[in-house]
Coordinates of C-alpha atoms and ligand atoms in Angstrom, one line a residue:
Chain A
M291 CA -0.1 -0.1 -0.1
E292 CA 1.4 3.4 -0.8
Q293 CA 1.5 5.9 1.8
P294 CA -1.4 8.4 2.0
Y295 CA 0.6 10.8 3.9
K296 CA 3.7 11.4 5.7
R297 CA 5.0 9.5 8.6
R298 CA 7.9 8.4 10.6
N299 CA 8.4 5.2 12.4
L300 CA 9.2 5.9 15.9
L301 CA 10.6 2.6 16.9
K302 CA 13.5 3.4 15.0
N303 CA 14.7 4.7 17.9
K304 CA 16.2 1.4 19.7
L305 CA 15.6 2.5 23.5
L306 CA 11.7 3.3 22.7
K307 CA 11.5 0.0 20.8
R308 CA 12.7 -1.9 24.0
I309 CA 10.1 0.1 26.2
I310 CA 7.2 -0.9 23.7
L311 CA 8.3 -4.4 23.8
S312 CA 8.5 -5.0 27.3
R313 CA 5.8 -7.1 29.2
N314 CA 6.3 -4.9 32.3
L315 CA 5.3 -1.4 31.1
Q316 CA 1.4 -1.5 30.7
P317 CA 0.7 -3.3 34.3
I318 CA 3.2 -0.6 36.1
A319 CA 1.4 2.0 34.2
T320 CA -2.1 0.6 35.2
L321 CA -1.3 0.0 38.6
L322 CA -0.2 3.8 39.0
A323 CA -3.2 4.8 37.5
F324 CA -5.3 2.8 39.6
A325 CA -4.5 4.0 42.9
P326 CA -6.0 7.6 42.5
F327 CA -9.0 6.4 41.3
I328 CA -9.4 4.1 44.1
F329 CA -8.2 6.8 46.0
V330 CA -11.2 9.1 44.4
A331 CA -13.6 6.3 45.1
V332 CA -12.8 6.5 48.9
T333 CA -12.7 10.1 49.4
G334 CA -15.7 10.7 47.5
I335 CA -17.5 8.3 49.5
I336 CA -15.9 9.7 53.2
G337 CA -14.8 13.1 52.1
I338 CA -16.5 16.5 52.5
S339 CA -19.6 16.8 50.2
S340 CA -18.4 20.1 49.0
G341 CA -17.1 19.2 45.8
A342 CA -14.4 22.0 45.1
K343 CA -12.9 20.8 48.7
N344 CA -12.8 17.2 47.8
F345 CA -10.1 15.2 46.1
S346 CA -12.4 13.1 44.2
V347 CA -14.0 15.9 42.3
V348 CA -11.4 18.1 42.0
F349 CA -8.7 15.4 40.5
T350 CA -11.2 14.0 38.3
W351 CA -12.4 16.9 36.7
I352 CA -9.8 19.5 37.1
L353 CA -6.8 17.3 36.8
W354 CA -7.8 14.4 34.8
S355 CA -10.5 15.2 32.7
V356 CA -8.4 18.6 31.7
L357 CA -5.4 16.5 30.9
L358 CA -6.7 14.3 28.8
A359 CA -8.8 16.7 26.8
L360 CA -5.6 19.5 26.2
L361 CA -2.8 17.2 26.4
L362 CA -3.2 13.3 26.4
V363 CA -5.6 13.0 23.6
P364 CA -5.0 15.7 21.1
F365 CA -1.4 14.9 21.4
L366 CA -1.2 10.5 22.0
G367 CA -4.5 9.7 21.2
R368 CA -5.7 6.9 22.9
S369 CA -2.5 6.8 25.4
W370 CA -5.0 6.9 28.1
C371 CA -6.2 3.6 27.1
F372 CA -3.0 2.1 27.5
L373 CA -2.8 2.7 31.3
C374 CA -6.7 2.5 31.9
P375 CA -7.2 1.4 35.3
I376 CA -11.3 1.2 34.7
V377 CA -10.0 -2.3 32.8
W378 CA -7.5 -3.5 35.3
P379 CA -9.3 -5.9 37.0
G380 CA -11.5 -7.3 34.2
E381 CA -8.4 -7.5 31.8
L382 CA -6.6 -9.4 34.8
I383 CA -9.5 -11.9 35.6
Q384 CA -10.2 -12.3 32.0
R385 CA -6.6 -13.3 30.7
K386 CA -5.1 -14.8 34.3
L387 CA -7.8 -17.0 34.4
W388 CA -7.9 -18.5 31.3
K389 CA -4.4 -18.7 29.8
R390 CA -1.0 -16.9 29.6
F391 CA -1.2 -15.4 26.1
G392 CA -3.1 -15.8 23.1
S393 CA -6.9 -14.6 23.0
S394 CA -8.2 -12.9 25.7
K395 CA -11.7 -14.5 26.8
L396 CA -13.4 -15.9 29.9
M397 CA -17.1 -16.8 29.1
N398 CA -16.5 -16.1 25.4
L399 CA -20.5 -14.7 24.8
R400 CA -20.9 -13.2 21.7
W401 CA -21.4 -9.8 21.4
P402 CA -24.9 -9.1 19.7
K403 CA -24.9 -8.1 16.4
I404 CA -27.0 -5.6 16.7
L405 CA -24.7 -4.0 19.4
Q406 CA -21.5 -3.8 17.1
N407 CA -21.8 -0.3 16.5
V408 CA -21.0 2.9 18.9
W409 CA -24.8 3.6 19.7
L410 CA -25.2 2.3 23.1
Q411 CA -22.0 3.8 24.1
I412 CA -23.2 7.1 22.8
F413 CA -26.4 6.7 24.9
I414 CA -24.3 6.2 27.9
F415 CA -22.3 8.7 27.1
I416 CA -25.7 10.9 26.9
F417 CA -26.8 9.7 29.8
F418 CA -23.5 10.5 32.0
G419 CA -23.6 13.8 30.0
I420 CA -27.0 14.4 31.2
W421 CA -26.3 14.6 35.1
M422 CA -22.7 16.5 34.3
V423 CA -24.0 19.3 36.6
V424 CA -24.3 16.7 39.6
L425 CA -21.4 14.3 38.6
V426 CA -18.7 17.2 38.2
T427 CA -19.6 18.7 41.7
Q428 CA -20.6 16.0 44.3
P429 CA -17.8 13.7 45.4
F430 CA -20.1 10.6 46.2
V431 CA -21.5 11.2 42.7
T432 CA -18.4 10.9 40.8
A433 CA -16.9 8.1 43.4
I434 CA -20.5 6.3 42.5
A435 CA -19.3 6.7 38.5
V436 CA -15.6 5.4 38.8
I437 CA -17.0 2.2 41.0
M438 CA -19.6 1.9 38.3
L439 CA -17.5 1.9 35.6
I440 CA -14.8 -0.6 37.2
T441 CA -17.8 -3.0 37.9
G442 CA -19.3 -2.6 34.4
A443 CA -16.1 -3.1 32.4
T444 CA -15.2 -6.3 34.7
V445 CA -18.6 -7.8 34.3
T446 CA -18.3 -7.1 30.7
F447 CA -14.5 -8.5 30.7
I448 CA -16.1 -11.8 32.2
L449 CA -18.5 -12.3 30.0
F450 CA -17.5 -11.2 26.1
P451 CA -14.2 -11.6 24.9
R452 CA -11.4 -9.1 24.5
R453 CA -12.0 -5.3 25.0
S454 CA -15.8 -5.3 24.4
F455 CA -16.3 -3.0 26.8
C456 CA -14.0 -0.5 25.4
R457 CA -15.3 -1.0 21.8
Y458 CA -19.0 -0.9 23.1
L459 CA -19.5 0.8 26.2
C460 CA -16.9 3.1 28.0
P461 CA -18.3 6.7 27.9
P462 CA -15.0 8.5 28.0
G463 CA -14.0 6.0 25.4
L464 CA -16.7 7.8 23.0
F465 CA -14.9 10.9 23.3
I466 CA -10.9 9.5 23.7
G467 CA -11.7 7.1 20.7
L468 CA -13.0 9.8 18.0
Y469 CA -10.4 12.4 18.7
S470 CA -7.5 10.0 19.0
A471 CA -7.9 10.1 15.2
Y472 CA -7.0 13.9 14.9
S473 CA -3.7 13.0 17.0
P474 CA -0.4 12.9 15.2
I475 CA 0.8 9.4 16.3
E476 CA -0.7 5.9 15.2
V477 CA -0.2 2.2 15.2
R478 CA -0.1 1.0 11.3
V479 CA 1.5 -2.1 9.4
K480 CA 5.0 -1.3 8.1
D481 CA 4.3 -3.0 4.8
R482 CA 0.9 -4.2 3.7
N483 CA 3.0 -6.7 1.5
I484 CA 4.6 -8.3 4.0
C485 CA 0.6 -9.1 5.7
L486 CA -0.5 -10.4 2.2
T487 CA 2.4 -13.0 1.9
P488 CA 0.4 -16.3 2.2
T489 CA 1.6 -18.3 4.7
S490 CA 2.7 -21.0 2.5
E491 CA 5.6 -18.6 1.2
G492 CA 6.8 -17.6 4.7
G493 CA 4.1 -15.4 5.4
C494 CA 2.6 -15.1 8.8
E495 CA -0.2 -16.6 10.5
K496 CA -2.4 -13.5 11.5
E497 CA -0.8 -13.3 14.8
C498 CA -1.6 -10.0 15.3
Y499 CA -5.2 -10.7 15.4
S500 CA -5.3 -14.2 16.9
G501 CA -2.4 -13.9 19.4
S502 CA 0.7 -16.1 19.9
E503 CA 3.2 -17.0 22.6
N504 CA 4.3 -13.8 22.7
G505 CA 1.0 -11.9 23.5
Y506 CA -2.5 -11.3 23.3
G507 CA -4.1 -11.0 19.7
C508 CA -5.7 -7.4 19.4
P509 CA -7.6 -6.8 22.5
W510 CA -9.7 -3.9 20.5
F511 CA -10.7 -6.3 17.9
E512 CA -8.6 -4.7 15.4
F513 CA -6.7 -6.5 12.6
P514 CA -3.7 -4.1 11.8
Q515 CA -3.4 -5.3 8.4
N516 CA -6.5 -3.5 7.3
M517 CA -6.5 -0.3 9.8
V518 CA -6.8 2.5 8.6
S519 CA -7.7 4.7 11.5
N520 CA -6.7 5.3 15.0
I521 CA -10.4 5.3 16.6
D522 CA -10.4 1.8 17.8
C523 CA -7.0 1.0 18.6
G524 CA -6.0 1.2 21.8
L525 CA -2.0 1.4 21.6
C526 CA -2.1 -1.4 23.7
T527 CA 1.4 -2.2 22.1
E528 CA 0.3 -5.9 21.5
C529 CA 0.8 -6.6 18.2
F530 CA 4.2 -5.2 18.5
K531 CA 4.6 -8.2 20.3
T532 CA 2.6 -10.7 18.6
C533 CA 4.1 -10.0 14.9
P534 CA 6.6 -12.7 13.9
R535 CA 7.5 -10.1 11.0
D536 CA 8.2 -7.3 13.0
N537 CA 5.9 -5.5 10.9
I538 CA 4.3 -3.1 13.8
A539 CA 5.4 0.8 13.4
L540 CA 4.6 3.3 16.0
N541 CA 4.2 6.3 13.6
A542 CA 4.5 10.2 13.8
R543 CA 2.5 12.3 11.4
P544 CA 0.9 15.2 10.6
F545 CA -2.2 16.1 13.0
G546 CA -5.6 14.5 11.5
A547 CA -3.6 13.0 8.5
E548 CA -6.0 10.2 8.8
L549 CA -9.3 12.3 8.3
K550 CA -7.9 13.6 5.1
S551 CA -7.0 10.5 3.7
E552 CA -9.6 8.7 1.5
S553 CA -9.4 5.2 3.1
M554 CA -10.8 6.0 6.1
R555 CA -14.3 4.3 6.2
R556 CA -17.2 6.4 6.9
K557 CA -19.9 5.1 8.9
P558 CA -23.4 6.6 10.2
D559 CA -22.6 5.6 13.6
E560 CA -19.2 7.6 13.7
A561 CA -21.0 9.9 12.5
W562 CA -23.7 10.9 15.0
R563 CA -20.8 10.2 16.9
A564 CA -18.6 13.0 15.6
L565 CA -21.7 15.3 15.8
I566 CA -23.2 14.6 19.4
L567 CA -19.3 15.0 20.8
L568 CA -19.3 18.4 18.9
A569 CA -22.8 19.4 20.8
F570 CA -21.5 18.7 24.5
P571 CA -18.8 21.2 24.6
L572 CA -21.5 23.5 23.5
V573 CA -23.9 22.6 26.3
Y574 CA -21.4 22.2 28.7
T575 CA -20.3 25.8 28.2
A576 CA -23.7 27.2 28.1
V577 CA -25.1 25.4 31.3
L578 CA -22.0 25.4 33.3
F579 CA -20.2 28.8 32.4
G580 CA -23.3 31.1 31.0
P581 CA -24.8 33.6 33.2
W582 CA -28.1 31.3 34.0
A583 CA -28.7 30.3 37.3
W584 CA -32.0 28.8 36.5
I585 CA -30.4 26.2 34.1
K586 CA -27.7 25.5 36.6
S587 CA -30.4 24.5 39.4
W588 CA -32.8 22.8 37.1
G589 CA -29.7 20.7 36.2
D590 CA -29.0 19.4 39.2
L591 CA -30.7 16.5 40.2
L592 CA -29.9 16.5 44.1
L593 CA -30.8 20.1 44.6
Y594 CA -34.5 20.5 45.8
T595 CA -35.6 24.3 46.5
N596 CA -39.0 25.8 46.1
S597 CA -38.3 26.3 42.8
V598 CA -36.7 23.2 41.5
G599 CA -38.5 20.0 41.2
M600 CA -38.8 17.0 39.3
V601 CA -40.7 19.0 36.7
Q602 CA -37.7 21.1 36.2
H603 CA -35.2 18.6 35.9
F604 CA -37.2 16.7 33.5
F605 CA -37.5 20.0 31.4
Y606 CA -33.8 19.9 31.8
I607 CA -32.9 17.0 30.5
I608 CA -35.4 17.0 27.5
L609 CA -33.8 20.2 26.9
I610 CA -30.2 18.6 26.9
I611 CA -31.5 15.8 24.6
D612 CA -33.1 17.7 22.0
I613 CA -29.9 20.1 21.4
V614 CA -27.5 16.8 21.3
L615 CA -30.1 14.5 19.4
G616 CA -32.0 16.8 17.7
I617 CA -30.9 20.5 17.2
I618 CA -27.1 19.7 16.2
P619 CA -27.9 17.0 14.1
G620 CA -30.8 18.9 12.3
L621 CA -28.9 21.4 11.9
H622 CA -26.5 19.5 9.9
L623 CA -28.8 17.7 7.9
L624 CA -30.4 21.2 7.1
A625 CA -26.6 21.4 5.9
S626 CA -26.3 18.5 3.8
M627 CA -29.6 19.4 2.2
G628 CA -28.4 22.8 1.1
S629 CA -25.5 21.8 0.2
K630 CA -27.0 18.9 -2.1
L631 CA -29.0 21.7 -3.5
L632 CA -26.0 24.1 -4.0
S633 CA -23.8 21.6 -5.6
G634 CA -25.8 21.2 -8.6
T635 CA -25.7 17.7 -9.0
K636 CA -28.2 14.8 -7.6
D637 CA -25.5 12.4 -7.8
I638 CA -24.5 12.4 -4.0
S639 CA -27.4 11.7 -1.4
T640 CA -27.8 14.4 1.4
K641 CA -27.2 11.0 3.2
R642 CA -23.6 10.4 2.4
L643 CA -22.8 13.9 2.8
F644 CA -24.4 13.8 6.2
V645 CA -22.4 10.9 7.0
N646 CA -19.0 11.8 4.9
Y647 CA -19.2 15.6 6.5
A648 CA -19.7 14.7 9.8
Y649 CA -16.3 13.7 10.1
A650 CA -14.9 17.0 9.2
Y651 CA -16.1 18.2 12.6
I652 CA -13.9 16.5 14.6
P653 CA -11.3 19.1 14.9
L654 CA -13.6 22.0 15.6
G655 CA -15.3 19.5 18.4
L656 CA -12.0 18.5 19.8
M657 CA -11.0 22.7 19.9
L658 CA -13.9 23.5 22.1
W659 CA -13.3 20.5 24.6
V660 CA -10.0 21.9 24.7
G661 CA -11.3 25.6 25.1
F662 CA -13.8 24.2 27.4
N663 CA -11.6 22.5 29.8
F664 CA -8.7 25.4 29.4
S665 CA -10.9 27.6 31.0
L666 CA -12.2 25.0 33.6
L667 CA -8.3 24.8 34.6
M668 CA -7.2 28.8 34.5
I669 CA -10.0 29.5 36.8
E670 CA -10.1 26.5 39.1
W671 CA -6.7 25.1 39.2
S672 CA -5.7 26.6 42.7
Y673 CA -7.9 23.7 43.8
I674 CA -5.4 21.1 43.0
P675 CA -3.1 21.8 45.5
V676 CA -5.9 22.2 48.3
V677 CA -7.0 19.2 47.7
L678 CA -3.7 17.5 47.8
S679 CA -3.1 18.9 51.0
D680 CA -6.6 18.0 52.4
P681 CA -7.7 15.5 50.1
F682 CA -10.9 14.7 52.6
G683 CA -11.4 18.2 53.5
A684 CA -11.1 17.6 57.0
G685 CA -8.8 19.7 57.9
W686 CA -5.5 18.0 57.3
N687 CA -2.6 20.1 55.7
L688 CA 0.0 17.7 54.3
L689 CA 1.5 20.3 52.0
G690 CA 0.8 23.3 53.6
T691 CA -1.4 23.9 50.9
T692 CA -4.7 24.0 52.6
H693 CA -5.6 27.2 52.9
L694 CA -4.3 28.4 49.7
P695 CA -6.7 31.1 48.4
W696 CA -8.8 30.9 44.9
M697 CA -6.3 32.2 42.2
P698 CA -7.9 32.2 39.0
I699 CA -5.9 33.5 35.9
A700 CA -8.5 34.7 33.9
L701 CA -6.4 37.0 31.5
P702 CA -5.4 34.4 28.7
I703 CA -8.8 32.9 28.8
P704 CA -10.7 35.4 26.0
I705 CA -7.8 35.6 23.5
A706 CA -7.1 31.8 24.2
E707 CA -10.5 31.0 23.5
V708 CA -11.1 33.1 20.3
A709 CA -7.9 31.2 19.0
F710 CA -9.3 27.4 19.9
A711 CA -12.3 28.4 17.8
L712 CA -10.8 29.8 15.0
S713 CA -8.2 27.2 14.6
G714 CA -11.2 24.7 15.0
V715 CA -13.1 26.2 12.5
L716 CA -10.2 26.6 9.9
L717 CA -9.2 23.0 10.6
S718 CA -12.5 21.5 10.1
L719 CA -13.0 23.5 6.9
K720 CA -9.9 21.9 5.6
V721 CA -10.8 18.2 6.4
G722 CA -14.4 19.1 5.3
Y723 CA -12.9 20.6 2.1
N724 CA -10.9 17.5 1.6
S725 CA -13.8 15.4 2.0
L726 CA -15.9 17.1 -0.3
I727 CA -13.3 17.1 -2.7
A728 CA -12.9 13.3 -2.8
I729 CA -16.4 13.0 -3.3
Y730 CA -17.5 15.4 -6.2
P731 CA -16.1 15.3 -9.3
N732 CA -14.9 18.5 -9.7
R733 CA -13.6 21.6 -7.7
K734 CA -16.2 24.3 -8.1
Q735 CA -19.2 21.6 -7.1
A736 CA -16.9 20.9 -4.0
V737 CA -16.7 24.5 -3.1
R738 CA -20.6 25.4 -3.7
A739 CA -21.0 21.9 -1.5
L740 CA -19.0 23.0 1.2
I741 CA -21.2 26.6 2.2
P742 CA -23.5 25.5 3.9
F743 CA -21.3 23.1 6.4
A744 CA -18.7 26.3 6.6
I745 CA -21.9 28.4 7.8
L746 CA -22.9 25.7 10.2
T747 CA -19.4 25.6 11.0
T748 CA -19.0 29.3 11.9
A749 CA -21.9 29.8 13.7
I750 CA -21.5 27.0 16.0
A751 CA -18.1 28.4 17.0
I752 CA -19.8 32.1 17.2
V753 CA -22.1 30.9 19.8
Y754 CA -19.2 28.9 21.7
V755 CA -17.3 32.4 22.0
W756 CA -20.2 34.3 23.1
F757 CA -19.6 32.6 26.6
Y758 CA -16.2 33.7 26.9
I759 CA -15.4 36.9 25.2
Chain B
M196 CA -18.3 63.9 -12.5
N197 CA -16.6 67.5 -12.0
R198 CA -15.1 68.6 -9.2
H199 CA -18.0 70.9 -7.9
K200 CA -20.4 67.6 -7.8
M201 CA -17.6 65.9 -6.4
L202 CA -17.5 68.0 -3.1
L203 CA -21.1 68.5 -3.0
V204 CA -21.0 65.0 -2.4
L205 CA -18.5 64.9 0.1
I206 CA -20.5 67.7 2.0
V207 CA -23.7 65.4 1.8
I208 CA -21.8 62.4 3.1
G209 CA -20.0 64.4 5.8
I210 CA -23.4 65.6 6.8
A211 CA -25.1 62.2 7.2
V212 CA -22.2 60.8 9.0
G213 CA -22.0 63.5 11.2
T214 CA -26.0 63.3 11.9
V215 CA -25.7 59.3 12.1
G216 CA -22.5 60.1 14.9
M217 CA -25.3 62.8 16.7
G218 CA -27.8 60.3 16.6
L219 CA -25.5 57.4 18.3
A220 CA -24.2 60.0 20.8
A221 CA -27.9 61.3 21.7
A222 CA -29.1 57.6 22.4
Q223 CA -26.5 57.0 24.7
Q224 CA -26.9 60.7 26.4
Q225 CA -29.4 59.8 28.6
D226 CA -27.5 57.1 30.4
S227 CA -25.5 58.3 33.4
Y228 CA -21.6 57.8 33.0
V229 CA -21.9 56.3 36.8
K230 CA -23.7 53.0 36.6
Q231 CA -25.1 51.9 39.8
F232 CA -26.1 48.2 40.5
T233 CA -27.4 46.5 43.4
L234 CA -26.5 42.7 42.8
K235 CA -27.9 39.5 44.4
A236 CA -25.5 36.5 45.3
F237 CA -27.5 33.4 45.8
R238 CA -27.0 29.4 45.3
F239 CA -25.9 29.2 42.3
G240 CA -25.8 32.5 40.6
F241 CA -26.9 36.2 40.6
E242 CA -29.5 38.4 40.2
P243 CA -29.3 40.1 37.5
A244 CA -27.3 37.6 35.4
R245 CA -26.0 40.2 33.1
L246 CA -24.7 43.6 34.2
V247 CA -24.4 46.0 30.7
V248 CA -22.4 49.0 31.1
N249 CA -20.9 51.4 28.3
Q250 CA -16.9 51.8 28.0
G251 CA -15.6 54.5 30.4
D252 CA -18.8 54.3 32.9
I253 CA -18.1 54.1 36.3
V254 CA -19.2 51.0 37.6
V255 CA -20.5 50.7 41.4
I256 CA -21.9 47.3 42.4
T257 CA -23.4 46.5 45.6
I258 CA -23.6 42.6 46.4
E259 CA -26.1 41.2 48.8
S260 CA -25.4 37.3 49.8
V261 CA -29.0 36.2 50.0
D262 CA -28.5 33.0 51.2
A263 CA -24.9 31.9 52.3
I264 CA -21.2 33.7 52.6
H265 CA -20.6 34.4 48.8
G266 CA -17.8 36.4 46.7
F267 CA -17.4 38.4 43.7
Y268 CA -14.8 38.5 40.9
I269 CA -14.6 39.6 37.6
E270 CA -12.2 38.2 35.0
D271 CA -9.7 40.4 33.8
Y272 CA -10.7 43.4 35.6
E273 CA -9.4 41.5 38.6
V274 CA -12.4 43.4 40.7
R275 CA -12.2 41.1 43.9
Q276 CA -14.4 41.0 47.2
D277 CA -14.6 37.8 49.5
F278 CA -16.8 36.8 52.4
I279 CA -19.8 38.7 51.4
T280 CA -21.8 37.6 54.6
P281 CA -25.8 37.9 54.1
G282 CA -27.0 41.1 55.7
S283 CA -23.7 42.6 55.4
P284 CA -23.7 44.0 51.5
E285 CA -20.6 45.1 50.0
T286 CA -19.8 47.6 47.2
V287 CA -17.2 47.5 44.8
S288 CA -16.2 50.4 42.1
F289 CA -14.2 50.4 39.3
V290 CA -14.0 52.1 35.7
A291 CA -15.2 49.8 32.5
D292 CA -12.1 50.9 30.6
R293 CA -12.1 48.0 28.6
M294 CA -14.8 46.8 25.7
G295 CA -15.8 43.2 25.6
M296 CA -17.7 40.5 28.1
F297 CA -16.3 39.4 31.4
R298 CA -17.4 36.5 33.5
I299 CA -18.2 37.4 36.9
H300 CA -17.6 34.4 39.3
C301 CA -18.4 33.4 43.1
S302 CA -15.2 33.8 44.5
T303 CA -16.0 32.1 48.0
I304 CA -16.7 28.1 48.1
C305 CA -20.6 28.3 49.4
G306 CA -21.6 24.6 48.0
S307 CA -21.4 22.5 45.2
L308 CA -22.4 24.4 42.4
H309 CA -19.7 27.2 43.5
P310 CA -17.5 26.8 40.8
F311 CA -19.9 27.4 38.2
M312 CA -21.6 30.3 40.0
M313 CA -21.6 33.0 37.4
A314 CA -22.7 36.2 35.9
Q315 CA -21.7 38.4 32.9
L316 CA -20.6 42.2 32.6
E317 CA -20.9 43.4 29.2
V318 CA -18.8 46.5 28.4
Q319 CA -20.4 47.9 25.3
P320 CA -18.3 50.5 23.0
N321 CA -18.5 53.6 24.2
L322 CA -21.5 55.4 21.4
R323 CA -21.1 58.8 22.9
F324 CA -17.3 58.6 21.9
I325 CA -17.6 56.9 18.5
G326 CA -20.4 59.0 18.2
S327 CA -18.7 62.1 18.8
F328 CA -16.0 61.0 16.4
F329 CA -18.0 60.8 13.6
V330 CA -20.0 64.0 14.2
I331 CA -16.9 66.0 14.6
S332 CA -15.0 64.1 11.8
G333 CA -18.1 64.2 9.6
L334 CA -18.3 68.2 9.8
S335 CA -15.3 69.0 9.4
V336 CA -14.9 66.9 6.1
S337 CA -18.2 68.9 5.1
F338 CA -17.0 72.4 6.2
I339 CA -13.6 72.0 4.3
A340 CA -15.5 70.7 1.4
Y341 CA -17.5 73.9 1.3
V342 CA -14.7 76.2 1.9
W343 CA -13.1 74.5 -0.8
M344 CA -16.1 74.8 -3.4
R345 CA -16.3 78.7 -2.6
K346 CA -12.7 79.2 -3.3
E347 CA -13.8 78.0 -6.7
D348 CA -16.6 80.1 -7.4
Ligands
SF4_856 S1 -11.9 2.6 26.4 FE1 -12.4 3.4 28.6 S2 -12.1 1.4 29.8 FE2 -11.3 1.3 28.0 S3 -9.1 1.6 28.3 FE3 -10.2 3.5 27.3 S4 -11.0 4.6 28.7 FE4 -10.7 2.7 29.7
SF4_857 S1 0.8 -10.9 12.1 FE1 2.0 -9.2 11.4 S2 3.1 -9.6 9.3 FE2 1.1 -10.9 10.1 S3 -1.4 -9.9 9.4 FE3 -0.2 -9.3 11.3 S4 1.0 -7.3 11.3 FE4 0.6 -8.7 9.3
SF4_858 S1 -3.1 -4.7 19.2 FE1 -2.2 -3.1 17.8 S2 -3.7 -2.5 16.8 FE2 -4.4 -3.7 18.4 S3 -4.9 -2.0 19.8 FE3 -2.8 -2.9 20.4 S4 -1.9 -1.2 19.6 FE4 -3.9 -1.5 18.5
CU859 CU1 -21.2 31.5 46.0

């Protein structure tokens, strides 16, 4: 296969290769990540109920998720999944109780065919997203969520083979996976012809998928030979260990390269994933950073006053679902219809435009997540040293920083938000233009077809920056 | 178009610009330079949720806590007043010298949604200034065009 874009194999570096091939790296990293999450569960349950003073809320929502959105995902894709503690007990049980290497399974039930897409994962994400107001402010709820994820993962790992949980259920995975497509690193085969060599002529036995005595078959149900996207590759490094022909590379590549390549398969469920993940940073910004107190209290399931009850909360849920599943995808549908009209040809269906173009929102969506988290970090960072010094809010002063005052750094926010939104729009339009060029025979049609999408993209960015400048 | 006509057009444009500017300035003339607000702080927001002032105004805000100890902080302006207890309002004042929207936060932990207790201060462009700018420059252009025309006669 000829190279669709520029890439450089990082494993030419001998030291990095040694590290990647080591069997100890992942367990150690996972264990290191597991500890703070257990602490999140403990502090969340027995610590102080005020979120800003409790380790569980501050660590999870001001440190972990911010780190994920600002650094790990944009620069290193699914690197979090490499060391993810959520799956640690499950994967351990699944692997050790069956056999040392080869394929990971315990009960080996079949994942229902109808659920072999990201729809269920999307609904679980929306479910968590709706109660975000409670989740990010209540230590107890954060603790329950962490325990629920670990328990859910463990049960799924026992019943189903490999990382079915990660592929079809995990809510953070919905975010991490999609935006890892934008990151500048990837796992791919070095030379597809080596994979295609028949076994009789010295070719491999597809150990990367089925596993061998050197490691597990791809836990993510990926087949490296055909892999063209990062979205479902957990960077677990198993295929580096199992491929007998040393045919796997860890490549550095330009940002978003795979989105612009034509080999990327476009699927409707992934298109919806991109739209929904574009809508959420807007919703969070409006609800949490907006000036409207009523919407915050209506979204707070645990807050009951004489003006907020079940009816208001129900209205809030409908409102969020409307925006996320109705308004944003609806506007995109309108844009797709407009695009078909403007292009002047009926050859390309609205549905095809809807699905193909949705991938172009990935850079904008990522930038809005980055922006939201950036603002959160700038305003609330000073809670981090406070809870490190007093994780339970019990009056300890381990590091001497318990009484640090709140010190927001507001100055860079407006300019940074404009920069994030602007670069998101430009990068998105570039990806979008590329994808339209690929489906329309001539350039003029592609440009005309781009106009409605460009208007929507710009409008979304403008609504977003309204909350910051 | 001959010179004469061009100057006439210039005069008309100058007067038109001047009139629009005058209108802008006049529209804001009723507004006072000093903007006073009483801001109620409650769990988890402020009332009114948006304060709108003009650039250059002197802004005086009295913050009353309704239900708990709250605080007050404006992004970028760095105006801040912590620990405002119910029953003892605090007053802050400053000159709104920069345009834009600035988020207002509660600065004293007051409960679960405290980190998101926000309001907005909107500092609008100073229409008095912009209007006056157009009046003065528009009329000067007309005047120069007018005398130029006279000289030619
Ligand atoms: S998909 Fe979710 S559970 Fe799986 S490794 Fe990634 S974050 Fe962890
Ligand atoms: S085992 Fe190696 S050579 Fe064989 S298909 Fe997998 S990546 Fe290709
Ligand atoms: S085995 Fe290879 S292709 Fe599969 S998830 Fe791990 S790194 Fe990615
Ligand atoms: Cu408050």
